[in-house]
Short mmCIF file of C-alpha atoms and ligand atoms in Angstrom, two decimals:
data_model
loop_
_atom_site.label_atom_id
_atom_site.label_comp_id
_atom_site.label_asym_id
_atom_site.label_seq_id
_atom_site.Cartn_x
_atom_site.Cartn_y
_atom_site.Cartn_z
CA MET U 1 114.69 75.58 180.16
CA LYS U 2 111.58 77.57 181.04
CA LYS U 3 108.44 76.01 182.43
CA ILE U 4 104.78 77.03 182.29
CA LYS U 5 102.22 75.06 184.25
CA VAL U 6 98.72 74.66 182.84
CA ASN U 7 96.57 74.42 185.96
CA LEU U 8 93.37 72.54 185.22
CA GLN U 9 90.80 71.03 187.58
CA GLU U 10 91.98 67.61 186.49
CA ASN U 11 95.04 66.73 184.45
CA SER U 12 97.22 69.80 184.96
CA TYR U 13 100.45 69.60 183.02
CA PRO U 14 103.73 71.43 182.43
CA ILE U 15 105.08 72.93 179.22
CA PHE U 16 108.87 73.03 178.90
CA ILE U 17 110.33 75.61 176.56
CA GLY U 18 113.91 76.11 175.44
CA SER U 19 116.46 75.49 172.71
CA GLY U 20 117.61 71.86 172.73
CA VAL U 21 115.03 70.64 175.28
CA PHE U 22 114.02 67.72 173.07
CA SER U 23 117.10 65.93 174.36
CA ASN U 24 115.50 65.92 177.84
CA LEU U 25 112.48 63.92 176.66
CA LEU U 26 113.34 60.60 178.28
CA GLU U 27 114.47 62.23 181.50
CA LEU U 28 111.12 64.02 181.77
CA ILE U 29 109.20 60.82 180.99
CA LYS U 30 111.10 59.12 183.80
CA GLU U 31 110.67 62.02 186.19
CA LYS U 32 106.89 62.12 185.56
CA LYS U 33 106.75 58.32 185.94
CA LEU U 34 105.00 57.93 182.60
CA ASN U 35 104.50 54.68 180.72
CA ARG U 36 107.61 53.35 179.03
CA ASN U 37 105.99 51.62 176.05
CA ILE U 38 106.33 54.39 173.53
CA PHE U 39 104.62 54.88 170.18
CA ILE U 40 105.95 57.91 168.33
CA ILE U 41 103.75 59.48 165.67
CA THR U 42 105.52 61.85 163.29
CA ASP U 43 105.42 62.85 159.63
CA LYS U 44 107.80 62.33 156.74
CA ASN U 45 109.27 65.84 156.76
CA VAL U 46 109.93 65.87 160.48
CA ASP U 47 111.39 62.38 160.28
CA LYS U 48 113.66 63.42 157.42
CA HIS U 49 115.02 66.40 159.36
CA TYR U 50 115.17 64.84 162.82
CA LYS U 51 115.68 61.10 162.32
CA LEU U 52 119.15 61.29 163.85
CA ASN U 53 117.95 63.39 166.80
CA ILE U 54 115.18 60.85 167.49
CA GLU U 55 117.67 57.99 167.28
CA SER U 56 120.05 59.76 169.59
CA VAL U 57 117.34 60.48 172.20
CA PHE U 58 116.19 56.83 172.16
CA LYS U 59 119.61 55.21 171.80
CA ASN U 60 119.68 51.90 173.69
CA TYR U 61 116.06 52.35 174.82
CA GLU U 62 115.07 49.24 176.74
CA TYR U 63 111.30 49.26 176.46
CA LYS U 64 108.84 48.90 173.60
CA LEU U 65 109.41 51.59 170.99
CA ASN U 66 107.89 52.15 167.56
CA LYS U 67 107.74 55.08 165.21
CA PHE U 68 104.75 55.58 162.93
CA VAL U 69 105.48 57.99 160.09
CA ILE U 70 102.52 59.58 158.30
CA LYS U 71 102.49 61.49 155.03
CA ALA U 72 103.02 65.19 155.71
CA GLY U 73 100.03 67.48 155.29
CA GLU U 74 96.43 68.08 156.26
CA GLU U 75 95.11 65.07 154.25
CA SER U 76 96.64 62.80 156.89
CA LYS U 77 94.33 64.19 159.57
CA CYS U 78 91.64 61.71 158.59
CA ALA U 79 89.86 58.55 159.66
CA GLU U 80 91.91 56.31 157.31
CA VAL U 81 95.23 57.32 158.86
CA LEU U 82 93.71 57.14 162.34
CA ASN U 83 92.56 53.58 161.61
CA ARG U 84 96.06 52.67 160.49
CA ILE U 85 97.40 54.00 163.78
CA TYR U 86 94.94 51.88 165.79
CA ALA U 87 95.77 48.83 163.63
CA ASN U 88 99.49 49.38 164.15
CA LEU U 89 99.12 49.80 167.89
CA LEU U 90 97.23 46.51 168.05
CA LEU U 91 99.62 44.74 165.70
CA LYS U 92 102.54 45.75 167.90
CA ASN U 93 100.64 44.67 171.03
CA TYR U 94 100.35 48.05 172.68
CA GLY U 95 98.02 48.10 175.65
CA ARG U 96 96.74 50.45 178.31
CA ASP U 97 100.32 51.21 179.37
CA THR U 98 101.10 53.03 176.12
CA LEU U 99 102.63 56.47 175.84
CA ILE U 100 101.93 58.15 172.51
CA ILE U 101 104.35 60.90 171.53
CA ALA U 102 103.23 63.41 168.92
CA LEU U 103 106.36 64.72 167.22
CA GLY U 104 105.34 67.18 164.55
CA GLY U 105 103.14 70.10 163.61
CA GLY U 106 99.45 70.62 164.31
CA VAL U 107 98.42 67.79 162.00
CA VAL U 108 100.46 65.20 163.89
CA GLY U 109 99.47 66.73 167.24
CA ASP U 110 95.72 66.71 166.54
CA LEU U 111 95.76 63.22 165.02
CA ALA U 112 98.05 61.61 167.60
CA GLY U 113 96.16 63.35 170.41
CA TYR U 114 92.87 61.95 169.18
CA ALA U 115 94.40 58.49 168.78
CA ALA U 116 95.63 58.76 172.39
CA ALA U 117 92.21 59.98 173.58
CA THR U 118 90.41 57.04 172.03
CA PHE U 119 92.76 54.03 171.96
CA MET U 120 91.72 51.77 174.86
CA ARG U 121 89.56 54.67 176.11
CA GLY U 122 92.58 56.86 176.50
CA VAL U 123 96.32 56.32 176.87
CA GLN U 124 99.06 58.72 177.97
CA PHE U 125 100.16 61.35 175.51
CA VAL U 126 103.04 63.82 175.18
CA GLN U 127 103.21 66.68 172.67
CA VAL U 128 106.47 67.69 171.01
CA PRO U 129 105.45 70.44 168.56
CA THR U 130 107.87 71.07 165.70
CA THR U 131 106.17 73.97 163.89
CA LEU U 132 105.82 77.48 165.24
CA LEU U 133 102.04 77.20 164.92
CA ALA U 134 101.95 73.98 166.91
CA ALA U 135 104.33 75.46 169.51
CA VAL U 136 102.24 78.56 170.22
CA ASP U 137 98.81 77.15 169.54
CA SER U 138 97.78 73.60 168.75
CA SER U 139 99.99 71.78 171.26
CA VAL U 140 98.50 73.72 174.17
CA GLY U 141 94.89 73.41 175.23
CA GLY U 142 94.01 69.79 174.65
CA LYS U 143 91.97 70.08 171.47
CA THR U 144 92.51 66.95 169.39
CA GLY U 145 90.72 65.60 166.36
CA ILE U 146 90.48 64.79 162.71
CA ASN U 147 88.73 66.14 159.62
CA PHE U 148 85.81 64.21 158.19
CA GLU U 149 84.19 64.47 154.76
CA LYS U 150 85.71 67.86 153.99
CA THR U 151 84.74 69.32 157.36
CA LYS U 152 87.70 70.36 159.46
CA ASN U 153 88.13 69.18 163.03
CA ILE U 154 84.56 67.89 163.13
CA ILE U 155 85.42 64.73 165.07
CA GLY U 156 87.51 65.16 168.16
CA ALA U 157 87.97 65.30 171.89
CA PHE U 158 89.42 67.52 174.56
CA TYR U 159 92.36 65.47 175.77
CA GLN U 160 95.28 66.92 177.69
CA PRO U 161 98.87 65.75 177.25
CA LYS U 162 101.01 64.70 180.20
CA PHE U 163 103.47 67.40 179.23
CA VAL U 164 104.57 69.46 176.25
CA ILE U 165 108.17 70.02 175.16
CA ILE U 166 108.73 73.04 172.92
CA ASP U 167 112.21 72.99 171.46
CA ALA U 168 112.83 76.29 169.67
CA ASN U 169 115.51 74.62 167.53
CA PHE U 170 112.82 72.85 165.49
CA ILE U 171 111.73 76.23 164.11
CA LYS U 172 115.04 76.61 162.26
CA THR U 173 114.17 74.05 159.58
CA LEU U 174 110.73 75.52 158.80
CA ASN U 175 110.22 77.28 155.50
CA ARG U 176 109.09 80.91 155.39
CA SER U 177 105.40 80.23 154.86
CA GLU U 178 105.29 77.82 157.82
CA ILE U 179 106.92 80.48 159.97
CA ILE U 180 104.31 83.01 158.84
CA CYS U 181 101.63 80.57 160.00
CA GLY U 182 102.98 80.67 163.54
CA ILE U 183 103.47 84.41 163.35
CA GLY U 184 99.76 84.82 162.56
CA GLU U 185 98.92 83.33 165.94
CA ILE U 186 101.66 85.27 167.74
CA VAL U 187 100.27 88.53 166.32
CA LYS U 188 96.87 87.46 167.63
CA TYR U 189 98.33 86.91 171.11
CA ALA U 190 99.93 90.35 170.91
CA PHE U 191 96.41 91.80 170.66
CA LEU U 192 95.13 89.65 173.51
CA ALA U 193 98.04 90.46 175.81
CA ASP U 194 99.18 93.83 177.08
CA GLU U 195 101.13 96.79 175.73
CA ASN U 196 104.45 95.27 176.86
CA PHE U 197 104.13 92.09 174.84
CA TYR U 198 102.44 93.89 171.95
CA ASN U 199 105.31 96.40 171.71
CA TYR U 200 107.92 93.63 172.00
CA ALA U 201 106.21 91.60 169.27
CA ARG U 202 105.82 94.64 167.03
CA LYS U 203 109.48 95.47 167.33
CA ASN U 204 110.94 91.96 167.14
CA ILE U 205 108.63 89.63 165.27
CA HIS U 206 110.59 89.86 162.02
CA LYS U 207 113.69 88.57 163.79
CA ILE U 208 112.05 85.12 163.79
CA PHE U 209 112.99 84.87 160.10
CA GLU U 210 116.63 85.51 161.03
CA GLY U 211 116.50 82.58 163.46
CA ASP U 212 117.12 84.84 166.48
CA GLU U 213 116.91 82.24 169.27
CA LYS U 214 116.32 84.73 172.06
CA VAL U 215 113.42 86.36 170.23
CA ILE U 216 111.91 83.03 169.15
CA GLU U 217 112.01 81.68 172.71
CA LYS U 218 110.55 84.86 174.19
CA LEU U 219 107.72 85.08 171.62
CA ILE U 220 106.87 81.40 172.12
CA TYR U 221 107.05 81.68 175.91
CA GLU U 222 104.81 84.75 176.12
CA SER U 223 102.32 83.35 173.59
CA VAL U 224 102.07 80.02 175.39
CA LYS U 225 101.65 81.83 178.70
CA ILE U 226 98.62 83.64 177.30
CA LYS U 227 97.09 80.54 175.77
CA ALA U 228 97.73 78.48 178.91
CA GLY U 229 96.18 81.22 181.06
CA VAL U 230 93.03 81.30 178.94
CA VAL U 231 92.75 77.49 178.81
CA GLU U 232 93.09 77.33 182.61
CA ILE U 233 90.05 79.52 183.03
CA ASP U 234 87.99 77.98 180.25
CA GLU U 235 89.19 74.50 179.33
CA LYS U 236 86.22 73.53 177.15
CA GLU U 237 85.63 76.82 175.30
CA SER U 238 82.42 77.93 176.94
CA GLY U 239 83.48 81.50 177.71
CA LEU U 240 86.84 83.28 177.85
CA ARG U 241 88.49 80.86 175.42
CA LYS U 242 86.46 82.50 172.67
CA ILE U 243 88.93 85.39 172.65
CA LEU U 244 91.42 82.97 171.09
CA ASN U 245 89.20 83.12 168.01
CA LEU U 246 90.15 86.73 167.34
CA GLY U 247 90.46 87.05 163.55
CA HIS U 248 89.36 83.44 163.11
CA THR U 249 85.78 84.00 161.93
CA PHE U 250 87.15 85.77 158.87
CA ALA U 251 90.12 83.39 158.65
CA HIS U 252 87.92 80.28 158.50
CA ALA U 253 85.85 81.87 155.73
CA TYR U 254 88.98 82.65 153.69
CA GLU U 255 90.22 79.09 154.23
CA SER U 256 86.91 77.59 153.23
CA ILE U 257 86.45 79.69 150.06
CA LEU U 258 90.04 79.08 149.03
CA GLU U 259 89.47 75.36 149.68
CA TYR U 260 92.24 75.33 152.28
CA LYS U 261 94.85 76.35 149.71
CA ILE U 262 95.68 79.23 152.05
CA LYS U 263 97.55 78.23 155.19
CA HIS U 264 95.73 78.74 158.46
CA GLY U 265 98.20 81.27 159.89
CA GLU U 266 98.11 83.36 156.73
CA ALA U 267 94.32 83.30 156.82
CA VAL U 268 94.55 84.44 160.45
CA ILE U 269 96.63 87.46 159.41
CA ALA U 270 94.04 88.36 156.76
CA GLY U 271 91.33 87.71 159.36
CA LEU U 272 92.96 89.95 161.96
CA SER U 273 93.14 92.74 159.41
CA ALA U 274 89.43 92.32 158.61
CA ALA U 275 88.55 92.25 162.32
CA ILE U 276 90.45 95.51 162.86
CA ILE U 277 88.65 97.16 159.94
CA LEU U 278 85.30 95.96 161.31
CA ALA U 279 86.07 97.15 164.84
CA ASN U 280 86.93 100.61 163.51
CA LYS U 281 83.90 100.66 161.22
CA ILE U 282 81.43 99.96 164.02
CA GLY U 283 83.14 102.55 166.20
CA ILE U 284 84.69 100.43 168.96
CA MET U 285 88.29 101.12 167.88
CA ASN U 286 89.64 104.62 167.45
CA ASP U 287 91.44 105.77 164.29
CA LYS U 288 94.85 106.12 165.92
CA ASN U 289 94.82 102.51 167.09
CA TYR U 290 93.34 101.38 163.80
CA ASN U 291 96.23 102.89 161.82
CA GLU U 292 98.88 101.40 164.09
CA TYR U 293 97.33 97.92 164.26
CA ILE U 294 96.76 97.71 160.51
CA GLU U 295 100.35 98.70 159.88
CA PHE U 296 101.59 95.98 162.27
CA VAL U 297 99.41 93.24 160.81
CA HIS U 298 100.26 94.20 157.22
CA SER U 299 103.98 94.22 158.01
CA ILE U 300 103.69 90.40 157.91
CA LYS U 301 103.57 89.59 154.23
CA ILE U 302 101.30 86.71 153.40
CA THR U 303 102.09 84.63 150.35
CA LYS U 304 98.57 83.58 149.30
CA SER U 305 96.20 86.10 147.71
CA ILE U 306 92.80 86.83 149.22
CA LEU U 307 91.93 89.16 146.32
CA ASN U 308 88.85 88.90 144.08
CA LEU U 309 86.88 86.60 146.35
CA ASP U 310 83.09 86.62 146.30
CA LYS U 311 82.04 88.54 149.44
CA GLU U 312 78.61 86.91 149.55
CA LYS U 313 80.23 83.47 149.52
CA LEU U 314 82.63 84.53 152.25
CA TYR U 315 79.69 85.74 154.33
CA ALA U 316 77.84 82.47 153.72
CA ALA U 317 80.94 80.54 154.81
CA MET U 318 80.99 82.54 158.06
CA LEU U 319 77.37 81.63 158.70
CA LYS U 320 78.23 77.96 158.24
CA ASP U 321 81.18 78.08 160.65
CA LYS U 322 80.55 75.52 163.40
CA LYS U 323 81.07 78.20 166.06
CA ASN U 324 77.93 80.03 164.89
CA ARG U 325 74.41 79.08 165.79
CA GLU U 326 70.91 79.96 164.56
CA GLY U 327 72.07 81.87 161.51
CA ARG U 328 73.94 84.44 163.58
CA ILE U 329 77.63 85.20 163.32
CA LYS U 330 79.28 85.99 166.62
CA PHE U 331 82.37 88.10 166.15
CA VAL U 332 85.37 88.52 168.40
CA LEU U 333 86.70 92.05 167.90
CA PRO U 334 89.54 94.08 169.40
CA LYS U 335 88.83 97.45 170.98
CA LYS U 336 92.47 97.94 171.81
CA ILE U 337 95.38 95.84 173.07
CA GLY U 338 94.16 93.55 175.85
CA ASN U 339 90.57 94.67 175.41
CA ILE U 340 88.67 92.17 173.31
CA ILE U 341 84.92 91.92 172.88
CA VAL U 342 83.30 88.55 172.20
CA ASP U 343 79.93 87.45 170.84
CA ILE U 344 79.15 90.67 168.99
CA GLU U 345 76.54 90.38 166.29
CA ILE U 346 77.16 92.67 163.34
CA GLU U 347 75.02 93.92 160.45
CA LYS U 348 75.74 92.01 157.28
CA SER U 349 76.51 95.26 155.42
CA ASP U 350 79.32 96.07 157.88
CA VAL U 351 80.81 92.61 157.47
CA ILE U 352 80.74 92.93 153.68
CA TYR U 353 82.33 96.36 154.08
CA ALA U 354 85.16 94.88 156.17
CA LEU U 355 85.73 92.13 153.60
CA SER U 356 85.81 94.60 150.71
CA HIS U 357 88.14 97.01 152.40
CA ASN U 358 90.37 94.23 153.59
CA GLU U 359 90.79 93.31 149.96
CA ILE U 360 91.74 96.92 149.15
CA LEU U 361 94.44 96.90 151.81
CA PHE U 362 95.91 93.60 150.61
CA GLU U 363 95.76 94.84 147.03
CA GLN U 364 97.72 97.90 148.08
CA ASP U 365 100.25 95.63 149.81
CA LYS U 366 100.61 93.70 146.58
CA LEU U 367 101.15 96.83 144.52
CA LYS U 368 103.57 98.13 147.08
CA ASN U 369 105.62 94.94 146.87
CA LYS U 370 105.42 94.80 143.11
CA ASN U 371 106.55 98.32 142.50
CA SER U 372 109.08 98.25 145.33
CA ILE U 373 108.09 101.79 146.19
CA LYS U 374 109.74 103.17 149.27
CA LYS U 375 107.57 102.49 152.30
CA ASN U 376 107.24 106.08 153.47
CA SER U 377 106.18 107.39 150.09
CA ILE U 378 103.11 105.16 149.92
CA SER U 379 99.71 106.43 150.79
CA LEU U 380 97.43 103.77 152.23
CA LYS U 381 93.78 104.54 152.01
CA ASN U 382 92.00 104.09 155.28
CA PRO U 383 88.83 102.37 154.19
CA CYS U 384 86.89 103.79 157.05
CA LYS U 385 88.06 107.34 157.27
CA ASP U 386 90.60 109.70 155.71
CA GLU U 387 93.76 108.95 153.83
CA ILE U 388 96.70 108.06 156.02
CA LYS U 389 100.40 108.20 155.37
CA ILE U 390 102.62 105.34 156.44
N1 NAD M 401 94.35 71.61 168.36
C1 NAD M 401 94.33 72.91 168.23
O1 NAD M 401 94.03 73.64 169.18
C2 NAD M 401 94.72 73.52 166.93
C3 NAD M 401 94.94 74.89 166.84
C4 NAD M 401 95.37 75.42 165.63
C5 NAD M 401 95.55 74.59 164.54
N2 NAD M 401 95.31 73.25 164.65
C6 NAD M 401 95.52 72.36 163.54
O2 NAD M 401 96.91 72.35 163.23
C7 NAD M 401 97.07 71.98 161.87
C8 NAD M 401 98.09 72.90 161.25
O3 NAD M 401 99.30 72.76 161.95
P1 NAD M 401 100.70 73.11 161.26
O4 NAD M 401 100.62 74.45 160.65
O5 NAD M 401 101.74 72.82 162.25
O6 NAD M 401 100.72 72.11 160.02
P2 NAD M 401 101.46 70.73 159.73
O7 NAD M 401 101.46 69.84 160.89
O8 NAD M 401 100.89 70.23 158.46
O9 NAD M 401 102.97 71.20 159.48
C9 NAD M 401 103.25 72.05 158.40
C10 NAD M 401 104.37 71.50 157.51
O10 NAD M 401 105.61 71.65 158.21
C11 NAD M 401 106.32 70.41 158.20
N3 NAD M 401 107.15 70.42 159.40
C12 NAD M 401 106.75 70.23 160.68
N4 NAD M 401 107.76 70.48 161.52
C13 NAD M 401 108.82 70.82 160.76
C14 NAD M 401 110.15 71.22 161.05
N5 NAD M 401 110.58 71.37 162.30
N6 NAD M 401 110.98 71.50 160.01
C15 NAD M 401 110.54 71.41 158.73
N7 NAD M 401 109.29 71.07 158.40
C16 NAD M 401 108.44 70.77 159.40
C17 NAD M 401 105.24 69.37 158.15
O11 NAD M 401 105.73 68.17 157.64
C18 NAD M 401 104.23 70.02 157.20
O12 NAD M 401 104.62 69.82 155.88
C19 NAD M 401 95.71 72.07 161.23
O13 NAD M 401 95.21 70.78 161.02
C20 NAD M 401 94.85 72.78 162.25
O14 NAD M 401 93.50 72.39 162.22
C21 NAD M 401 94.92 72.71 165.82
#
C-alpha cells in the first residue's frame, strides 16, 4: 500500500493507494481514532458490484452502521437527495460523532462530502473513490457540492476528508467510457507533470483497458501526487490550482452545449485537444510539440461526438462559465510539458479557430475509425500549419 500525504495548514490527510486496500478500511478508521458511528453513502451500481465486499469489511461491526444507496448518475447530485440524506441521518439518530463514508464515483463523493460538511456543521468524512475519475481527481482536494437548477456544482464547500482509500481493484468493473473519463484527467496530469510521467503515460495509458494493475496503480499514484501537490499550495483555488483547469474551459463548454450528454472526462479530452490547438495558434507552443501532443490526446478515442456544434454558442458558454469574470475568458494553456500558462485572455477569433479546427481533427478521427485505414497511411491536416504525417 502506497501513501501520499496532503499537507494543508489545517486538516492534513493521507491518501492510501493499492490493490485490495479497501479491506483495510476499519483498521485505518481505528488507527486514526475516527468516529465509529458510520453512515455509508453509495450508489446502486457500486452496491450491486461490491455489496459482498462491504458486508465482509463490516462483518460483526459493533457500532452504529447504515448504508444509504442513491440512484446512480449525476441527477442524484441534487438538493432532494441531499435532503433525504439529512432526514435519514436524523431518523437513525446520528449526531456529531458521525463518520460519513463516500463509497462511489464523483457523484457520491461530492454529495456525501457536502452532506458531511453541513450536517451538524460538519462531521467526519472518508472518501473511497470507485471510479478512475474519482480516484485521480474528485476524491482529492476537498471540493464538495451539488448541482442546483441546472447549474453544476453551484452549491458547495471546501471540506477535506479524514483520509482517502484508493483501491485500484474497483477500476476493473468500470465500463470503457467510465475508464476514458478517468484517462482524460490522467492525460491532463501528464501535461502538468514532467517528461518522465508524460512519457510513461504516453507509452502505457492504453494498458488501463487491459486491467494492468501495475500500470493502473502507477498512473493513479503519480496523478494523485500531482493533484495533492497543487492542492497543498493552493487549497481554495486562488492561484496555482488553476492549472488543474487545463482543457476545462473548452470541456465545460462542450458539456454545457451537449446538455451534459457527453461525459466530463471525454469533454476534457476534447478540451485538451482544443487547448493545444489554441496554444499553437497563438504561438506559445512549437509545431513539433503540437504534433506530438495532438497525437497523444487523439490516441484516446472518445465515444461522444463533438462535431457540428455551433461555435458561437460554445463561445457564449465559455463566457458564462463560473470561473470567468467581467465578460473575459481566462484560458489555461500548455506551452510544453510542465510549463502551463494561466489566466491568458485570447481574441475571440482565435478561440473560434481552435473550436473549428478541433472539430476537423475529431472528424478525421471518426473517418479514420470508420474506414479502418492503417494508421501510418493517414494524413492529418495540421489546422495551424502544414500537413503532417502520422
Ligand atoms: N470534487 C471535485 O473536485 C470534482 C472533480 C471532478 C469531477 N467532479 C464531479 O464528479 C462527478 C463525476 O464523477 P464520476 O465520473 O465518477 O461519475 P459517477 O459518480 O456518476 O460514476 C460514473 C458511473 O460509474 C458507476 N460506478 C462507480 N464505481 C463503479 C465501479 N467500481 N464499477 C462499476 N461502476 C461503477 C456509477 O454508478 C456511475 O454510473 C461529476 O458530478 C463531477 O462534477 C468533482
